[in-house]
Amino acid sequence: MVLSPGQGNRVTPAGYGGVVDVVEGRWQPEQVFALAPRPTSIAAAQPLAVPAKWVAAGCDEQGVWGRCVGGGTEPYEVVAHHVRMRMRCTCPSRVRPCKHVLALLLLWVRGQVAHSSPPRYAEQWLQGWAAADEAAPVAPVAEPSPVSTPDQGGGTASPAPSPPAAPPESSGRDDRVARMMAGLGELDRWLDDRMRTGLADPALAQYRTWDQLAARLVDAQAGALANRVRRLAGLVGAGPDWHQQVLAEMGVLHLLADAGRHLGSLSGDLADSVALVVGWQLRQADVLAGVPHTDHWVVMGRSDVREDRIEVRRVWLRGRHTGRWAMVLSFAAYQQTLDDSFTVGTQVHADLFRYPGALGLRALAGPRHAAPEPALEVAPLSVASAAAAIGQAVVLEPWIERVPVCVLAAPARSEGRWVLTDDDGALPMVAGAPGIAALLACSEGRPVPITAEWTPNGLVPLTVHLPDRAVDIGPVADPSFVGATA
Amino acid sequence: MSPLHDYWEQMVTVALLGTDRREPPAPPAGGLADLAADQPLPTASQRLLQQVAATTVVRRAGVMPAQPVELVAPPDPDPRPLTPPSATATWRLVVSDWPVLEDEWVLAVVRAGRRLSPELVPTLLARHRSDAIRHARVCAAAGPLATWMIAWSPRLACVSKQRVVPELVAEVPELPITPDLVALLPAPPTRVAEVVAGGLSSGVFAVSHRPVLVNLVARVQPAALEPLAAALHRVDPSRPTIGIALALADLARLRHHMLTELEPA
């Protein structure tokens, strides 16, 4: 015998001594209790599960509804589709199901809700669910854009629209150069005005001030700089020394605006770096047409950062034989999925194709020659050597925002903040970096190999390399925004 | 403080006020002064911007380690073996897919005489800081490392005023299960499989029974899990309850896996 939900029958399952009460599809109280997101929800619902708290409560074979007289001026409209297990309440609670829904269901299972026809608000909603369930559309998942505006400096790079298949006409290219030069000039004038009027100018506290500049840079096809300006806007007022950080970043923007207008006078690698950071796009096909860098690439660390409406994942690789670092970026918009093909603590025998540039950190992953295998030896540096490596990277690309390092050091406290220290020195970590607690737990305060990202504000720990495994402690994308696995 | 630091601080002050009100400072002797001399600029704002850019790069490129810092004292030793690394992955799966199993997972760690992998300790302490019972359970699984972590990071301490009853810490919490299904908890494994899979096949159990069936699978005796998963996979795919059957099979398999994985070393 097949019993459809909502049918008014009492059945005894075959081979089962108990009796399931499905009279009129009504639930048992435990089914309501099991819906509660937390134990306190039922406790909160019980006082509302009395007829006096409800106006025009009713039920039928599909749903149960009513208006709950709460503390507000208007009663909350509550509907539950008890067959399809859908609930709705107009209360502002973010807990689902809320106490009003649970109270209505409790009232219903106790037989204190009379049969009636649904009012308009309930009828529409119940019918809407039935239609929606039948349609059940599947949203297509778009692939990340194949072309990006790369940032050789390990900073942010944002996805960009796909390029045309053929190179642009030379006149179009000239127009674009002219627009970009004009945009860079405008950026520099804007910075100059800020120096004149001062950082205390209230206009700087308004996001619109920065957004207008970013929009003009986007128009000038300097999208990477526009992103940098938007990030800078987020620093204003963010901490007690925000004006120091903002001033330093304005200095870097001036450097880029000036260098971008004098590309012809820069050396080849430096010109390539500046061009990419300013916003010149390079097709992936052109990068992949370059000479591959084949090595056993150790996946040293990973970090996810939300940039505007895009989640950016950086995977830091280091060549087993060359010792050179490389960075592979991936992007995901809302409800897309970040690339998880590189697992921290493994090594991959593969080709990488580097973008041109003085430092040449950014790369595209090419063919793999073998399956990933564990990689536990990471050859960490001392803190002093790591500082020297950071300095060398900044010399090559002064606008760089992130530099990877692997140090043998211990987390320790100094002057109210966490640092990485060894016998020779200490480097500060970014205050509130998400991986600090896990680093402390994994190291128990002892020196361990740690991969970290240097940023102008301090180190961000990404990986703790333990003797038997690597623990990924880098910042993780919000799973409610994108699909991401660390 | 170094001359470069002083120079930077002076520039910050001027930048706050604006060059319309105050002239930028003269750079200290050396590279920055040479730059200013080599590229003279007509306005104060341009000179300030040039010097801010150059000084920022010099400061960043010249990053120097501070004096070494004394190491923190390690936590008291804990002789219990760690949970295997695969258990960490299982915990992540439990939390994302079947959080109803998390209490039992933590208790299984304690009962197996193991201790939590260290990377999970701050995560679990923070996750359960508003629930005194669960927080106490995590502390038992983490051992001295938990106390040590809380001392260094007070935000990991429990914020609940709930009284911690040892009996509640040592047992998995009861879950709402209908009285007729409660009878299945101690039933023979084949009986459990027969009733649950049979009920889903025959339509006795509908969508509205999903939460109580989940609770049943989360609390049924472990020996029943494998036969139950197998029986649930045999539910007729054309039945409207096939989705619930497969979900419950997944839950049964995961619970069996986590309990097996955490068996005493």
Short mmCIF file of C-alpha atoms in Angstrom, two decimals, chain A residues 1-5 11-22 25 27-35 39 82-85 188 191-201 228 242-245 247-252 254-255 258 383-384 386-388 390-392 394-395 398-401 410-414 418-419 421-427 434 436-438 440-447 454 456 466 468-469 471-473, chain B residues 5 8-9 11-22 39 41 43-54 56-78 82-85 88 92 115 117-123 131 134 145 148-149 152-153 155-156 175-184 191 194-195 198-199 201-213 215 239-240:
data_model
loop_
_atom_site.label_atom_id
_atom_site.label_comp_id
_atom_site.label_asym_id
_atom_site.label_seq_id
_atom_site.Cartn_x
_atom_site.Cartn_y
_atom_site.Cartn_z
CA MET A 1 0.00 0.00 0.00
CA VAL A 2 1.30 3.40 -0.94
CA LEU A 3 0.24 6.25 1.22
CA SER A 4 0.57 9.72 -0.18
CA PRO A 5 1.38 12.47 2.24
CA VAL A 11 -1.55 2.41 8.73
CA THR A 12 0.60 -0.18 10.36
CA PRO A 13 3.88 -0.63 8.54
CA ALA A 14 4.60 -4.17 7.51
CA GLY A 15 6.88 -5.98 9.89
CA TYR A 16 6.77 -3.20 12.41
CA GLY A 17 4.99 -3.37 15.68
CA GLY A 18 4.43 0.33 16.17
CA VAL A 19 1.74 2.52 14.72
CA VAL A 20 2.46 5.68 12.81
CA ASP A 21 -0.24 8.25 13.27
CA VAL A 22 -0.80 9.76 9.89
CA GLY A 25 -1.19 13.86 7.64
CA TRP A 27 2.64 15.13 12.60
CA GLN A 28 3.69 13.96 16.00
CA PRO A 29 5.16 16.49 18.43
CA GLU A 30 8.64 15.00 18.04
CA GLN A 31 8.59 15.86 14.38
CA VAL A 32 8.14 19.49 15.35
CA PHE A 33 10.82 19.24 18.03
CA ALA A 34 13.20 17.78 15.48
CA LEU A 35 12.74 20.82 13.29
CA PRO A 39 16.88 23.54 21.91
CA HIS A 82 3.44 20.46 6.23
CA VAL A 83 3.61 18.07 3.30
CA ARG A 84 6.53 19.68 1.50
CA MET A 85 8.19 20.91 4.70
CA ASP A 188 47.89 61.57 -10.48
CA LEU A 191 46.31 62.32 -5.73
CA ASP A 192 47.94 65.72 -6.01
CA ASP A 193 44.67 67.39 -4.98
CA ARG A 194 44.47 65.10 -1.93
CA MET A 195 47.96 66.19 -0.90
CA ARG A 196 46.92 69.82 -1.21
CA THR A 197 43.66 69.56 0.72
CA GLY A 198 44.88 66.97 3.23
CA LEU A 199 43.74 63.54 4.37
CA ALA A 200 41.55 65.13 7.04
CA ASP A 201 39.25 66.35 4.25
CA ARG A 228 43.42 49.12 -5.80
CA TRP A 242 44.61 54.53 8.89
CA HIS A 243 46.06 57.79 7.62
CA GLN A 244 49.55 56.24 7.57
CA GLN A 245 48.33 53.29 5.51
CA LEU A 247 49.17 57.83 2.63
CA ALA A 248 51.57 54.98 1.86
CA GLU A 249 49.12 53.48 -0.64
CA MET A 250 48.61 56.86 -2.27
CA GLY A 251 52.36 57.02 -2.69
CA VAL A 252 52.34 53.63 -4.41
CA HIS A 254 51.47 57.82 -7.63
CA LEU A 255 54.42 55.57 -8.41
CA ASP A 258 53.92 57.94 -13.10
CA VAL A 383 63.42 35.28 10.04
CA ALA A 384 66.32 37.51 8.98
CA ALA A 386 62.94 35.95 5.08
CA ALA A 387 63.07 39.71 5.69
CA ALA A 388 65.89 40.00 3.16
CA ILE A 390 60.87 40.28 1.14
CA GLY A 391 63.08 43.33 0.63
CA GLN A 392 64.46 41.93 -2.61
CA VAL A 394 59.90 44.88 -3.05
CA VAL A 395 62.97 46.25 -4.81
CA PRO A 398 57.84 48.24 -5.34
CA TRP A 399 54.03 48.11 -5.58
CA ILE A 400 53.87 44.47 -4.53
CA GLU A 401 51.18 43.74 -1.94
CA ALA A 410 57.56 30.33 16.65
CA PRO A 411 54.51 32.48 17.36
CA ALA A 412 55.12 34.76 20.33
CA ARG A 413 53.71 37.93 21.89
CA SER A 414 55.51 41.24 21.69
CA TRP A 418 51.64 38.33 17.70
CA VAL A 419 54.98 37.96 15.96
CA THR A 421 60.29 34.90 16.10
CA ASP A 422 63.50 32.92 16.06
CA ASP A 423 66.86 33.44 17.73
CA ASP A 424 67.81 36.31 15.42
CA GLY A 425 64.70 38.41 15.12
CA ALA A 426 60.95 38.77 14.89
CA LEU A 427 58.46 39.88 12.26
CA PRO A 434 42.46 34.27 11.00
CA ILE A 436 46.97 32.83 14.28
CA ALA A 437 44.97 30.68 16.72
CA ALA A 438 45.47 27.54 14.63
CA LEU A 440 49.45 28.68 18.05
CA ALA A 441 47.65 25.37 18.60
CA CYS A 442 49.68 23.47 16.01
CA SER A 443 53.05 24.83 17.15
CA GLU A 444 52.28 24.90 20.89
CA GLY A 445 54.59 27.91 20.97
CA ARG A 446 57.58 26.03 19.53
CA PRO A 447 59.44 26.86 16.29
CA TRP A 454 54.06 39.25 3.80
CA PRO A 456 52.60 45.90 4.31
CA LEU A 466 54.24 19.64 10.78
CA ASP A 468 53.60 14.34 9.34
CA ARG A 469 51.35 16.79 7.54
CA VAL A 471 47.95 22.20 8.01
CA ASP A 472 46.24 24.80 5.83
CA ILE A 473 45.37 27.75 8.07
CA HIS B 5 60.90 57.21 10.66
CA TRP B 8 57.77 59.75 7.58
CA GLU B 9 55.94 60.98 10.66
CA MET B 11 55.12 63.79 6.13
CA VAL B 12 52.05 62.14 7.64
CA THR B 13 51.37 65.29 9.62
CA VAL B 14 51.69 67.47 6.53
CA ALA B 15 49.52 65.08 4.51
CA LEU B 16 46.81 65.25 7.17
CA LEU B 17 46.79 69.05 7.12
CA GLY B 18 47.43 69.45 3.39
CA THR B 19 50.22 71.28 1.64
CA ASP B 20 47.93 74.32 1.25
CA ARG B 21 48.49 74.82 4.97
CA ARG B 22 51.95 73.45 5.58
CA GLN B 39 63.81 65.66 -10.03
CA LEU B 41 59.10 69.60 -8.80
CA THR B 43 54.55 72.49 -6.29
CA ALA B 44 54.59 71.43 -2.66
CA SER B 45 51.92 68.78 -3.26
CA GLN B 46 53.94 67.18 -6.04
CA ARG B 47 57.05 67.18 -3.90
CA LEU B 48 55.16 65.56 -1.03
CA LEU B 49 53.68 62.88 -3.29
CA GLN B 50 57.08 62.08 -4.75
CA GLN B 51 58.66 61.77 -1.31
CA VAL B 52 55.75 59.73 0.09
CA ALA B 53 56.12 57.22 -2.77
CA ALA B 54 59.86 56.96 -2.41
CA THR B 56 57.10 54.01 1.29
CA VAL B 57 59.19 51.88 -1.03
CA VAL B 58 62.35 52.42 1.03
CA ARG B 59 60.55 51.47 4.23
CA ARG B 60 58.99 48.36 2.72
CA ALA B 61 62.14 47.21 0.95
CA GLY B 62 64.14 47.77 4.08
CA VAL B 63 61.94 45.65 6.31
CA MET B 64 64.11 44.58 9.24
CA PRO B 65 63.33 42.02 11.91
CA ALA B 66 62.75 43.36 15.40
CA GLN B 67 64.58 41.98 18.40
CA PRO B 68 63.88 38.27 19.04
CA VAL B 69 61.03 37.61 21.42
CA GLU B 70 60.94 35.13 24.29
CA LEU B 71 59.02 31.97 23.42
CA VAL B 72 55.75 31.26 25.18
CA ALA B 73 55.65 28.36 27.62
CA PRO B 74 54.12 25.28 25.94
CA PRO B 75 50.97 23.60 27.29
CA ASP B 76 51.20 20.70 29.71
CA PRO B 77 51.93 17.42 27.95
CA ASP B 78 49.03 15.20 26.90
CA LEU B 82 46.11 12.38 18.31
CA THR B 83 43.09 11.65 16.19
CA PRO B 84 44.22 10.51 12.73
CA PRO B 85 44.47 13.28 10.11
CA THR B 88 39.84 16.07 10.74
CA ARG B 92 34.59 18.95 8.40
CA ARG B 115 42.94 13.97 21.71
CA SER B 117 44.11 17.38 16.26
CA PRO B 118 45.52 20.75 17.33
CA GLU B 119 44.25 22.63 14.27
CA LEU B 120 40.69 21.80 15.29
CA VAL B 121 41.02 22.98 18.88
CA PRO B 122 40.56 26.75 18.33
CA THR B 123 37.88 26.11 15.72
CA ASP B 131 27.13 26.23 24.76
CA ARG B 134 29.57 21.27 24.21
CA LEU B 145 45.89 22.43 24.96
CA TRP B 148 46.40 26.84 27.22
CA MET B 149 44.65 28.20 24.11
CA TRP B 152 46.30 33.00 25.21
CA SER B 153 43.09 33.75 23.39
CA ARG B 155 37.77 34.89 23.08
CA LEU B 156 37.83 31.08 22.97
CA LEU B 175 17.18 13.96 20.04
CA PRO B 176 13.45 14.19 19.35
CA ILE B 177 12.29 10.84 18.00
CA THR B 178 8.68 9.79 17.80
CA PRO B 179 7.70 7.17 20.43
CA ASP B 180 7.06 4.51 17.82
CA LEU B 181 10.54 5.01 16.35
CA VAL B 182 12.18 5.13 19.78
CA ALA B 183 11.39 1.45 20.04
CA LEU B 184 13.82 0.85 17.20
CA ARG B 191 14.78 -4.91 12.14
CA GLU B 194 13.49 -3.36 7.53
CA VAL B 195 11.29 -0.79 9.23
CA GLY B 198 10.30 -0.52 4.30
CA GLY B 199 8.47 2.50 5.62
CA SER B 201 9.21 2.23 0.25
CA SER B 202 5.62 1.80 1.32
CA GLY B 203 4.97 5.48 1.89
CA VAL B 204 4.44 5.19 5.62
CA PHE B 205 7.20 7.75 6.03
CA ALA B 206 6.80 10.99 4.12
CA VAL B 207 8.88 14.12 3.74
CA SER B 208 7.63 15.35 7.09
CA HIS B 209 9.30 12.39 8.81
CA ARG B 210 12.74 13.32 7.58
CA PRO B 211 13.89 15.15 10.75
CA VAL B 212 12.85 12.34 13.10
CA LEU B 213 14.33 9.71 10.82
CA ASN B 215 17.55 11.70 14.53
CA ARG B 239 9.31 6.25 -4.96
CA PRO B 240 8.90 9.91 -3.96
#
